[in-house]
């Protein structure tokens, strides 16, 4: 059984809700809690709550909102006001979330489950950085961090990959703290996540599943795919975060990885947030995934998400006042 803490910016890119659904459909995972990062973290927490509700699990998995600002509070939040546009979060009371900041919940959980907690980090890294700065000795008990982030582009002669990736670029000082912590990290960069695709075929398959969560995902994806098409000219979306979750469960999907020490550019003119392999530092505690079995991942992901556990029954109504898991 994998004991997992999920740190997510659910509500912006569709891939976080897909990753959470994939985790909830995976019997070998014990989801210890969800922390939300970056910007409107309370709203993100309520979106996560709605996902749980669609499986009848609302109130069973603790959710803690992180601090809205970046680590140094000096960076703007990218694209605010677009979180969870198609998800009904109005009417979900604040008290469904823990009355505790995300970093404290992370520390408490890591302490309680000595050496057993894997953190799945699929968002800008403010929550993890704050936990590390507050109690590095406690965070040293984390088993491993699986992180979606960064880009290297060494095998991209067409220059299609950008110089920076969103999760690192959005809060580079936080990412720097996490990389400098020395904690064991498996890093899943754009170089491999852009090998994954979800498009019309998968949308259609989801549409045929008779499950409240599948209907929610179908509605989300139906709105997201035209946006991606208009914005990037692609007919598919990438599954950055689900891939990271899947590699945690099935390391055999990794075809090639390399140990590195990673620095983060924080003062570039064009390169702020760039992930840079720095060989001089010597201590190579970041395992960077450089090649994956993309078709095997696609099948694994769909197999899980098209067979969601039966909701028992979905508790889609918000909890009455003061009955949440505070
Ligand atoms: C990462 O940024 C977010 O938009 C996605 O959810 C993913 O975690 C991809 O760069
Ligand atoms: Ca994300």
Coordinates of C-alpha atoms and ligand atoms in Angstrom, one line a residue:
X1 CA 0.0 0.0 0.0
X2 CA 1.4 3.4 -1.0
X3 CA 0.6 6.1 1.6
X4 CA 0.3 9.3 -0.3
X5 CA -0.2 13.0 0.4
X6 CA -1.3 14.9 -2.7
X7 CA -0.3 18.5 -3.2
X8 CA -2.3 20.0 -6.0
X9 CA -3.4 23.2 -7.8
X10 CA -6.6 21.5 -8.9
X11 CA -9.0 23.7 -10.8
X12 CA -6.8 25.3 -13.4
X13 CA -5.3 22.8 -15.9
X14 CA -7.6 19.7 -16.2
X15 CA -4.8 17.3 -15.4
X16 CA -5.0 17.7 -11.6
X17 CA -8.6 16.5 -11.5
X18 CA -7.6 13.6 -13.7
X19 CA -4.7 12.7 -11.4
X20 CA -6.9 12.8 -8.3
X21 CA -9.5 10.6 -10.0
X22 CA -6.8 8.2 -11.0
X23 CA -5.5 8.0 -7.4
X24 CA -9.0 7.4 -6.1
X25 CA -9.5 4.6 -8.7
X26 CA -6.3 2.9 -7.5
X27 CA -6.7 0.3 -4.8
X28 CA -3.0 0.2 -3.9
X29 CA -3.1 3.8 -2.7
X30 CA -4.0 5.1 0.7
X31 CA -4.7 8.8 0.2
X32 CA -3.8 10.3 3.5
X33 CA -4.8 13.8 2.6
X34 CA -4.9 16.5 0.0
X35 CA -3.2 19.9 0.2
X36 CA -4.0 22.7 -2.2
X37 CA -1.4 25.2 -3.5
X38 CA -1.1 28.5 -5.3
X39 CA -3.7 31.2 -5.5
X40 CA -7.2 30.5 -4.5
X41 CA -6.4 27.5 -2.4
X42 CA -9.7 27.4 -0.6
X43 CA -11.6 27.2 -3.8
X44 CA -9.2 24.5 -5.0
X45 CA -9.9 22.6 -1.8
X46 CA -13.6 22.8 -2.4
X47 CA -13.1 21.4 -5.9
X48 CA -11.2 18.5 -4.5
X49 CA -14.0 18.0 -2.0
X50 CA -16.5 17.9 -4.9
X51 CA -14.4 15.2 -6.6
X52 CA -14.5 13.1 -3.4
X53 CA -18.2 13.7 -3.2
X54 CA -18.7 12.2 -6.6
X55 CA -17.3 8.9 -5.2
X56 CA -19.2 9.1 -2.0
X57 CA -16.0 9.9 -0.1
X58 CA -16.5 13.5 0.9
X59 CA -15.4 14.0 4.5
X60 CA -13.3 10.9 4.5
X61 CA -10.0 12.4 3.2
X62 CA -8.7 15.5 4.9
X63 CA -8.1 18.6 2.7
X64 CA -6.0 21.5 3.8
X65 CA -5.6 24.7 1.9
X66 CA -2.2 26.2 1.5
X67 CA -1.2 29.9 1.6
X68 CA -2.4 31.7 -1.5
X69 CA 0.9 33.6 -2.1
X70 CA 4.1 32.3 -3.5
X71 CA 6.9 31.7 -1.0
X72 CA 8.4 35.2 -1.2
X73 CA 5.0 36.8 -2.0
X74 CA 6.8 38.6 -4.7
X75 CA 5.5 36.7 -7.7
X76 CA 2.1 37.2 -9.3
X77 CA -0.4 34.4 -9.4
X78 CA -0.9 33.2 -13.0
X79 CA -4.4 33.3 -14.5
X80 CA -6.5 33.8 -11.3
X81 CA -10.3 33.6 -11.4
X82 CA -10.4 30.6 -13.7
X83 CA -10.4 27.9 -11.1
X84 CA -13.1 25.2 -11.4
X85 CA -15.3 27.2 -13.8
X86 CA -17.5 24.2 -14.5
X87 CA -17.5 22.6 -11.1
X88 CA -20.3 23.5 -8.7
X89 CA -18.5 24.7 -5.6
X90 CA -20.9 27.4 -4.6
X91 CA -22.6 26.4 -1.3
X92 CA -19.8 24.2 -0.1
X93 CA -18.9 25.7 3.2
X94 CA -15.3 26.5 4.2
X95 CA -15.4 24.2 7.1
X96 CA -15.2 21.1 4.9
X97 CA -11.5 22.1 4.8
X98 CA -9.2 21.5 7.8
X99 CA -8.7 24.5 10.0
X100 CA -5.0 24.2 9.6
X101 CA -2.5 25.5 7.0
X102 CA -1.3 23.0 4.4
X103 CA 2.3 23.0 5.7
X104 CA 1.2 22.1 9.2
X105 CA -1.0 19.3 8.0
X106 CA 1.9 18.0 5.9
X107 CA 4.3 18.0 8.9
X108 CA 1.7 16.4 11.2
X109 CA 1.1 13.6 8.7
X110 CA 4.7 13.0 7.9
X111 CA 5.5 12.8 11.7
X112 CA 2.6 10.4 12.3
X113 CA 3.6 8.0 9.5
X114 CA 7.4 8.0 10.0
X115 CA 9.2 7.2 6.8
X116 CA 6.1 6.0 5.0
X117 CA 4.7 9.0 3.3
X118 CA 5.2 9.7 -0.3
X119 CA 4.3 13.2 -1.5
X120 CA 2.9 13.6 -4.9
X121 CA 3.6 17.2 -5.8
X122 CA 1.8 18.4 -8.9
X123 CA 1.6 22.2 -8.3
X124 CA 3.9 25.1 -7.6
X125 CA 5.9 24.2 -4.5
X126 CA 5.0 26.8 -1.8
X127 CA 3.4 24.2 0.6
X128 CA 6.4 21.9 0.5
X129 CA 8.9 24.7 0.8
X130 CA 7.1 26.1 3.8
X131 CA 7.0 22.7 5.5
X132 CA 10.7 22.2 4.8
X133 CA 11.6 25.7 6.2
X134 CA 9.5 25.2 9.3
X135 CA 10.6 21.7 10.3
X136 CA 13.4 20.3 8.1
X137 CA 14.0 17.3 10.5
X138 CA 10.4 16.3 10.2
X139 CA 10.4 16.6 6.4
X140 CA 13.6 14.4 6.4
X141 CA 11.2 11.5 7.3
X142 CA 9.4 11.8 3.9
X143 CA 9.9 8.6 1.9
X144 CA 10.1 10.3 -1.5
X145 CA 8.6 13.2 -3.4
X146 CA 7.2 12.5 -6.9
X147 CA 7.2 15.9 -8.5
X148 CA 5.7 17.0 -11.8
X149 CA 8.0 19.9 -12.8
X150 CA 10.8 21.2 -14.9
X151 CA 12.0 20.9 -18.4
X152 CA 15.4 20.1 -19.9
X153 CA 14.8 20.0 -23.7
X154 CA 18.1 18.3 -24.5
X155 CA 16.5 15.9 -26.9
X156 CA 14.3 18.5 -28.5
X157 CA 16.0 19.7 -31.7
X158 CA 12.8 21.3 -32.9
X159 CA 12.7 23.7 -29.9
X160 CA 9.1 22.8 -29.2
X161 CA 9.6 22.7 -25.5
X162 CA 9.6 25.9 -23.5
X163 CA 12.6 27.0 -21.4
X164 CA 10.6 26.7 -18.2
X165 CA 7.7 24.7 -16.8
X166 CA 4.7 26.2 -15.0
X167 CA 5.1 24.5 -11.5
X168 CA 8.7 25.6 -11.1
X169 CA 8.4 28.9 -13.0
X170 CA 5.4 30.0 -10.9
X171 CA 7.3 29.8 -7.6
X172 CA 11.0 29.3 -8.3
X173 CA 12.1 30.3 -4.8
X174 CA 9.9 27.5 -3.4
X175 CA 11.2 25.0 -5.9
X176 CA 14.8 26.0 -5.0
X177 CA 14.1 25.2 -1.3
X178 CA 12.7 21.8 -2.2
X179 CA 15.6 20.9 -4.5
X180 CA 18.1 22.1 -1.9
X181 CA 16.5 20.1 0.9
X182 CA 18.3 17.0 -0.3
X183 CA 15.1 15.0 0.0
X184 CA 14.8 12.1 -2.4
X185 CA 12.9 13.3 -5.4
X186 CA 11.7 11.7 -8.6
X187 CA 11.2 14.5 -11.1
X188 CA 8.8 14.1 -14.0
X189 CA 9.6 17.0 -16.5
X190 CA 7.8 18.2 -19.6
X191 CA 10.2 16.2 -21.7
X192 CA 8.2 13.1 -20.8
X193 CA 4.8 14.5 -19.8
X194 CA 4.4 15.9 -23.3
X195 CA 4.5 12.4 -24.7
X196 CA 1.1 11.7 -23.2
X197 CA -2.2 12.6 -24.8
X198 CA -5.9 12.8 -24.0
X199 CA -8.2 13.7 -26.9
X200 CA -11.6 13.0 -28.5
X201 CA -11.2 9.3 -28.4
X202 CA -10.8 9.2 -24.7
X203 CA -13.5 11.8 -24.2
X204 CA -15.9 9.6 -26.0
X205 CA -14.9 6.6 -23.9
X206 CA -15.5 8.6 -20.7
X207 CA -18.9 9.7 -22.0
X208 CA -19.9 6.0 -22.1
X209 CA -19.2 5.4 -18.4
X210 CA -22.2 5.5 -16.2
X211 CA -20.6 7.0 -13.1
X212 CA -21.1 10.5 -11.5
X213 CA -17.3 11.2 -11.5
X214 CA -16.9 10.0 -15.1
X215 CA -19.7 12.5 -16.0
X216 CA -17.9 15.3 -14.2
X217 CA -14.7 14.5 -15.9
X218 CA -16.5 14.3 -19.3
X219 CA -18.0 17.7 -18.7
X220 CA -14.6 19.2 -17.7
X221 CA -12.8 17.7 -20.6
X222 CA -15.5 18.8 -23.0
X223 CA -14.8 22.4 -22.0
X224 CA -11.1 22.0 -21.7
X225 CA -10.3 20.5 -25.1
X226 CA -11.7 23.4 -27.2
X227 CA -9.8 25.8 -25.0
X228 CA -6.5 23.9 -25.7
X229 CA -7.3 23.8 -29.4
X230 CA -8.0 27.6 -29.5
X231 CA -5.0 28.4 -27.3
X232 CA -2.3 26.0 -28.5
X233 CA -3.7 24.5 -31.7
X234 CA -3.7 21.0 -30.3
X235 CA -6.5 18.5 -30.4
X236 CA -5.4 16.8 -27.2
X237 CA -4.3 17.8 -23.8
X238 CA -1.2 16.5 -22.0
X239 CA -1.5 14.3 -18.8
X240 CA 1.4 15.8 -16.9
X241 CA 0.0 15.1 -13.4
X242 CA -1.6 11.7 -14.1
X243 CA 1.7 10.5 -15.5
X244 CA 3.5 11.5 -12.4
X245 CA 1.0 9.6 -10.3
X246 CA 1.2 6.5 -12.5
X247 CA 5.1 6.4 -12.3
X248 CA 4.8 6.4 -8.6
X249 CA 2.6 3.3 -8.8
X250 CA 4.4 1.6 -11.7
X251 CA 8.1 2.5 -11.8
X252 CA 8.5 0.0 -14.6
X253 CA 6.9 2.6 -16.9
X254 CA 10.2 4.6 -16.7
X255 CA 12.4 3.5 -19.6
X256 CA 15.3 5.8 -18.7
X257 CA 16.1 8.1 -15.8
X258 CA 19.3 9.8 -14.5
X259 CA 20.4 11.0 -11.0
X260 CA 21.1 14.7 -10.9
X261 CA 21.5 17.7 -8.7
X262 CA 19.1 20.3 -9.8
X263 CA 19.4 24.1 -9.5
X264 CA 16.6 26.6 -10.2
X265 CA 17.2 29.8 -12.0
X266 CA 15.6 32.6 -9.9
X267 CA 17.0 35.7 -11.5
X268 CA 16.9 35.2 -15.2
X269 CA 15.6 37.7 -17.6
X270 CA 14.1 35.0 -19.9
X271 CA 14.9 31.9 -17.8
X272 CA 13.4 32.4 -14.4
X273 CA 12.3 29.0 -13.2
X274 CA 14.6 27.0 -15.5
X275 CA 15.7 23.7 -14.0
X276 CA 19.5 23.3 -14.4
X277 CA 21.5 20.2 -13.8
X278 CA 24.4 21.3 -11.7
X279 CA 27.1 18.7 -11.6
X280 CA 29.5 20.6 -9.3
X281 CA 27.2 20.1 -6.3
X282 CA 27.9 16.3 -6.3
X283 CA 24.9 15.2 -4.3
X284 CA 22.6 13.8 -6.9
X285 CA 19.3 13.1 -5.0
X286 CA 17.0 14.0 -7.9
X287 CA 16.0 11.1 -10.2
X288 CA 15.0 12.8 -13.4
X289 CA 12.7 10.7 -15.7
X290 CA 13.9 11.1 -19.3
X291 CA 12.1 8.4 -21.2
X292 CA 8.8 6.6 -20.5
X293 CA 6.7 3.9 -22.0
X294 CA 3.9 6.3 -23.1
X295 CA 1.5 3.7 -24.7
X296 CA 1.7 1.5 -21.5
X297 CA 0.9 4.6 -19.4
X298 CA -2.0 5.5 -21.6
X299 CA -3.5 2.0 -21.2
X300 CA -2.9 2.0 -17.5
X301 CA -4.5 5.4 -16.9
X302 CA -7.6 4.6 -19.0
X303 CA -8.0 1.2 -17.5
X304 CA -8.3 2.9 -14.1
X305 CA -10.3 5.9 -14.9
X306 CA -12.8 4.1 -17.1
X307 CA -13.5 1.7 -14.2
X308 CA -14.1 4.0 -11.3
X309 CA -15.0 2.4 -8.0
X310 CA -18.8 2.3 -7.5
X311 CA -19.8 5.4 -5.6
X312 CA -21.4 4.5 -2.3
X313 CA -23.7 6.5 -3.0
X314 CA -22.3 9.9 -4.1
X315 CA -22.7 12.5 -1.4
X316 CA -23.2 15.5 -3.7
X317 CA -24.9 17.7 -1.2
X318 CA -22.6 20.0 0.8
X319 CA -22.2 19.0 4.4
X320 CA -24.5 20.9 6.9
X321 CA -22.8 23.6 9.0
X322 CA -20.1 22.3 11.4
X323 CA -20.2 18.6 10.4
X324 CA -17.0 18.7 8.4
X325 CA -13.7 16.9 9.2
X326 CA -12.2 19.9 11.1
Ligands
LIG1 C1 1.9 21.6 -14.8 O1 1.3 22.9 -14.7 C2 0.0 22.8 -14.4 O2 -0.8 23.6 -15.2 C3 -0.4 21.3 -14.6 O3 -1.5 20.9 -13.8 C4 0.9 20.6 -14.3 O4 1.0 20.3 -13.0 C5 2.4 21.3 -16.2 O5 3.4 22.3 -16.5
LIG2 CA1 -1.1 20.7 -11.5

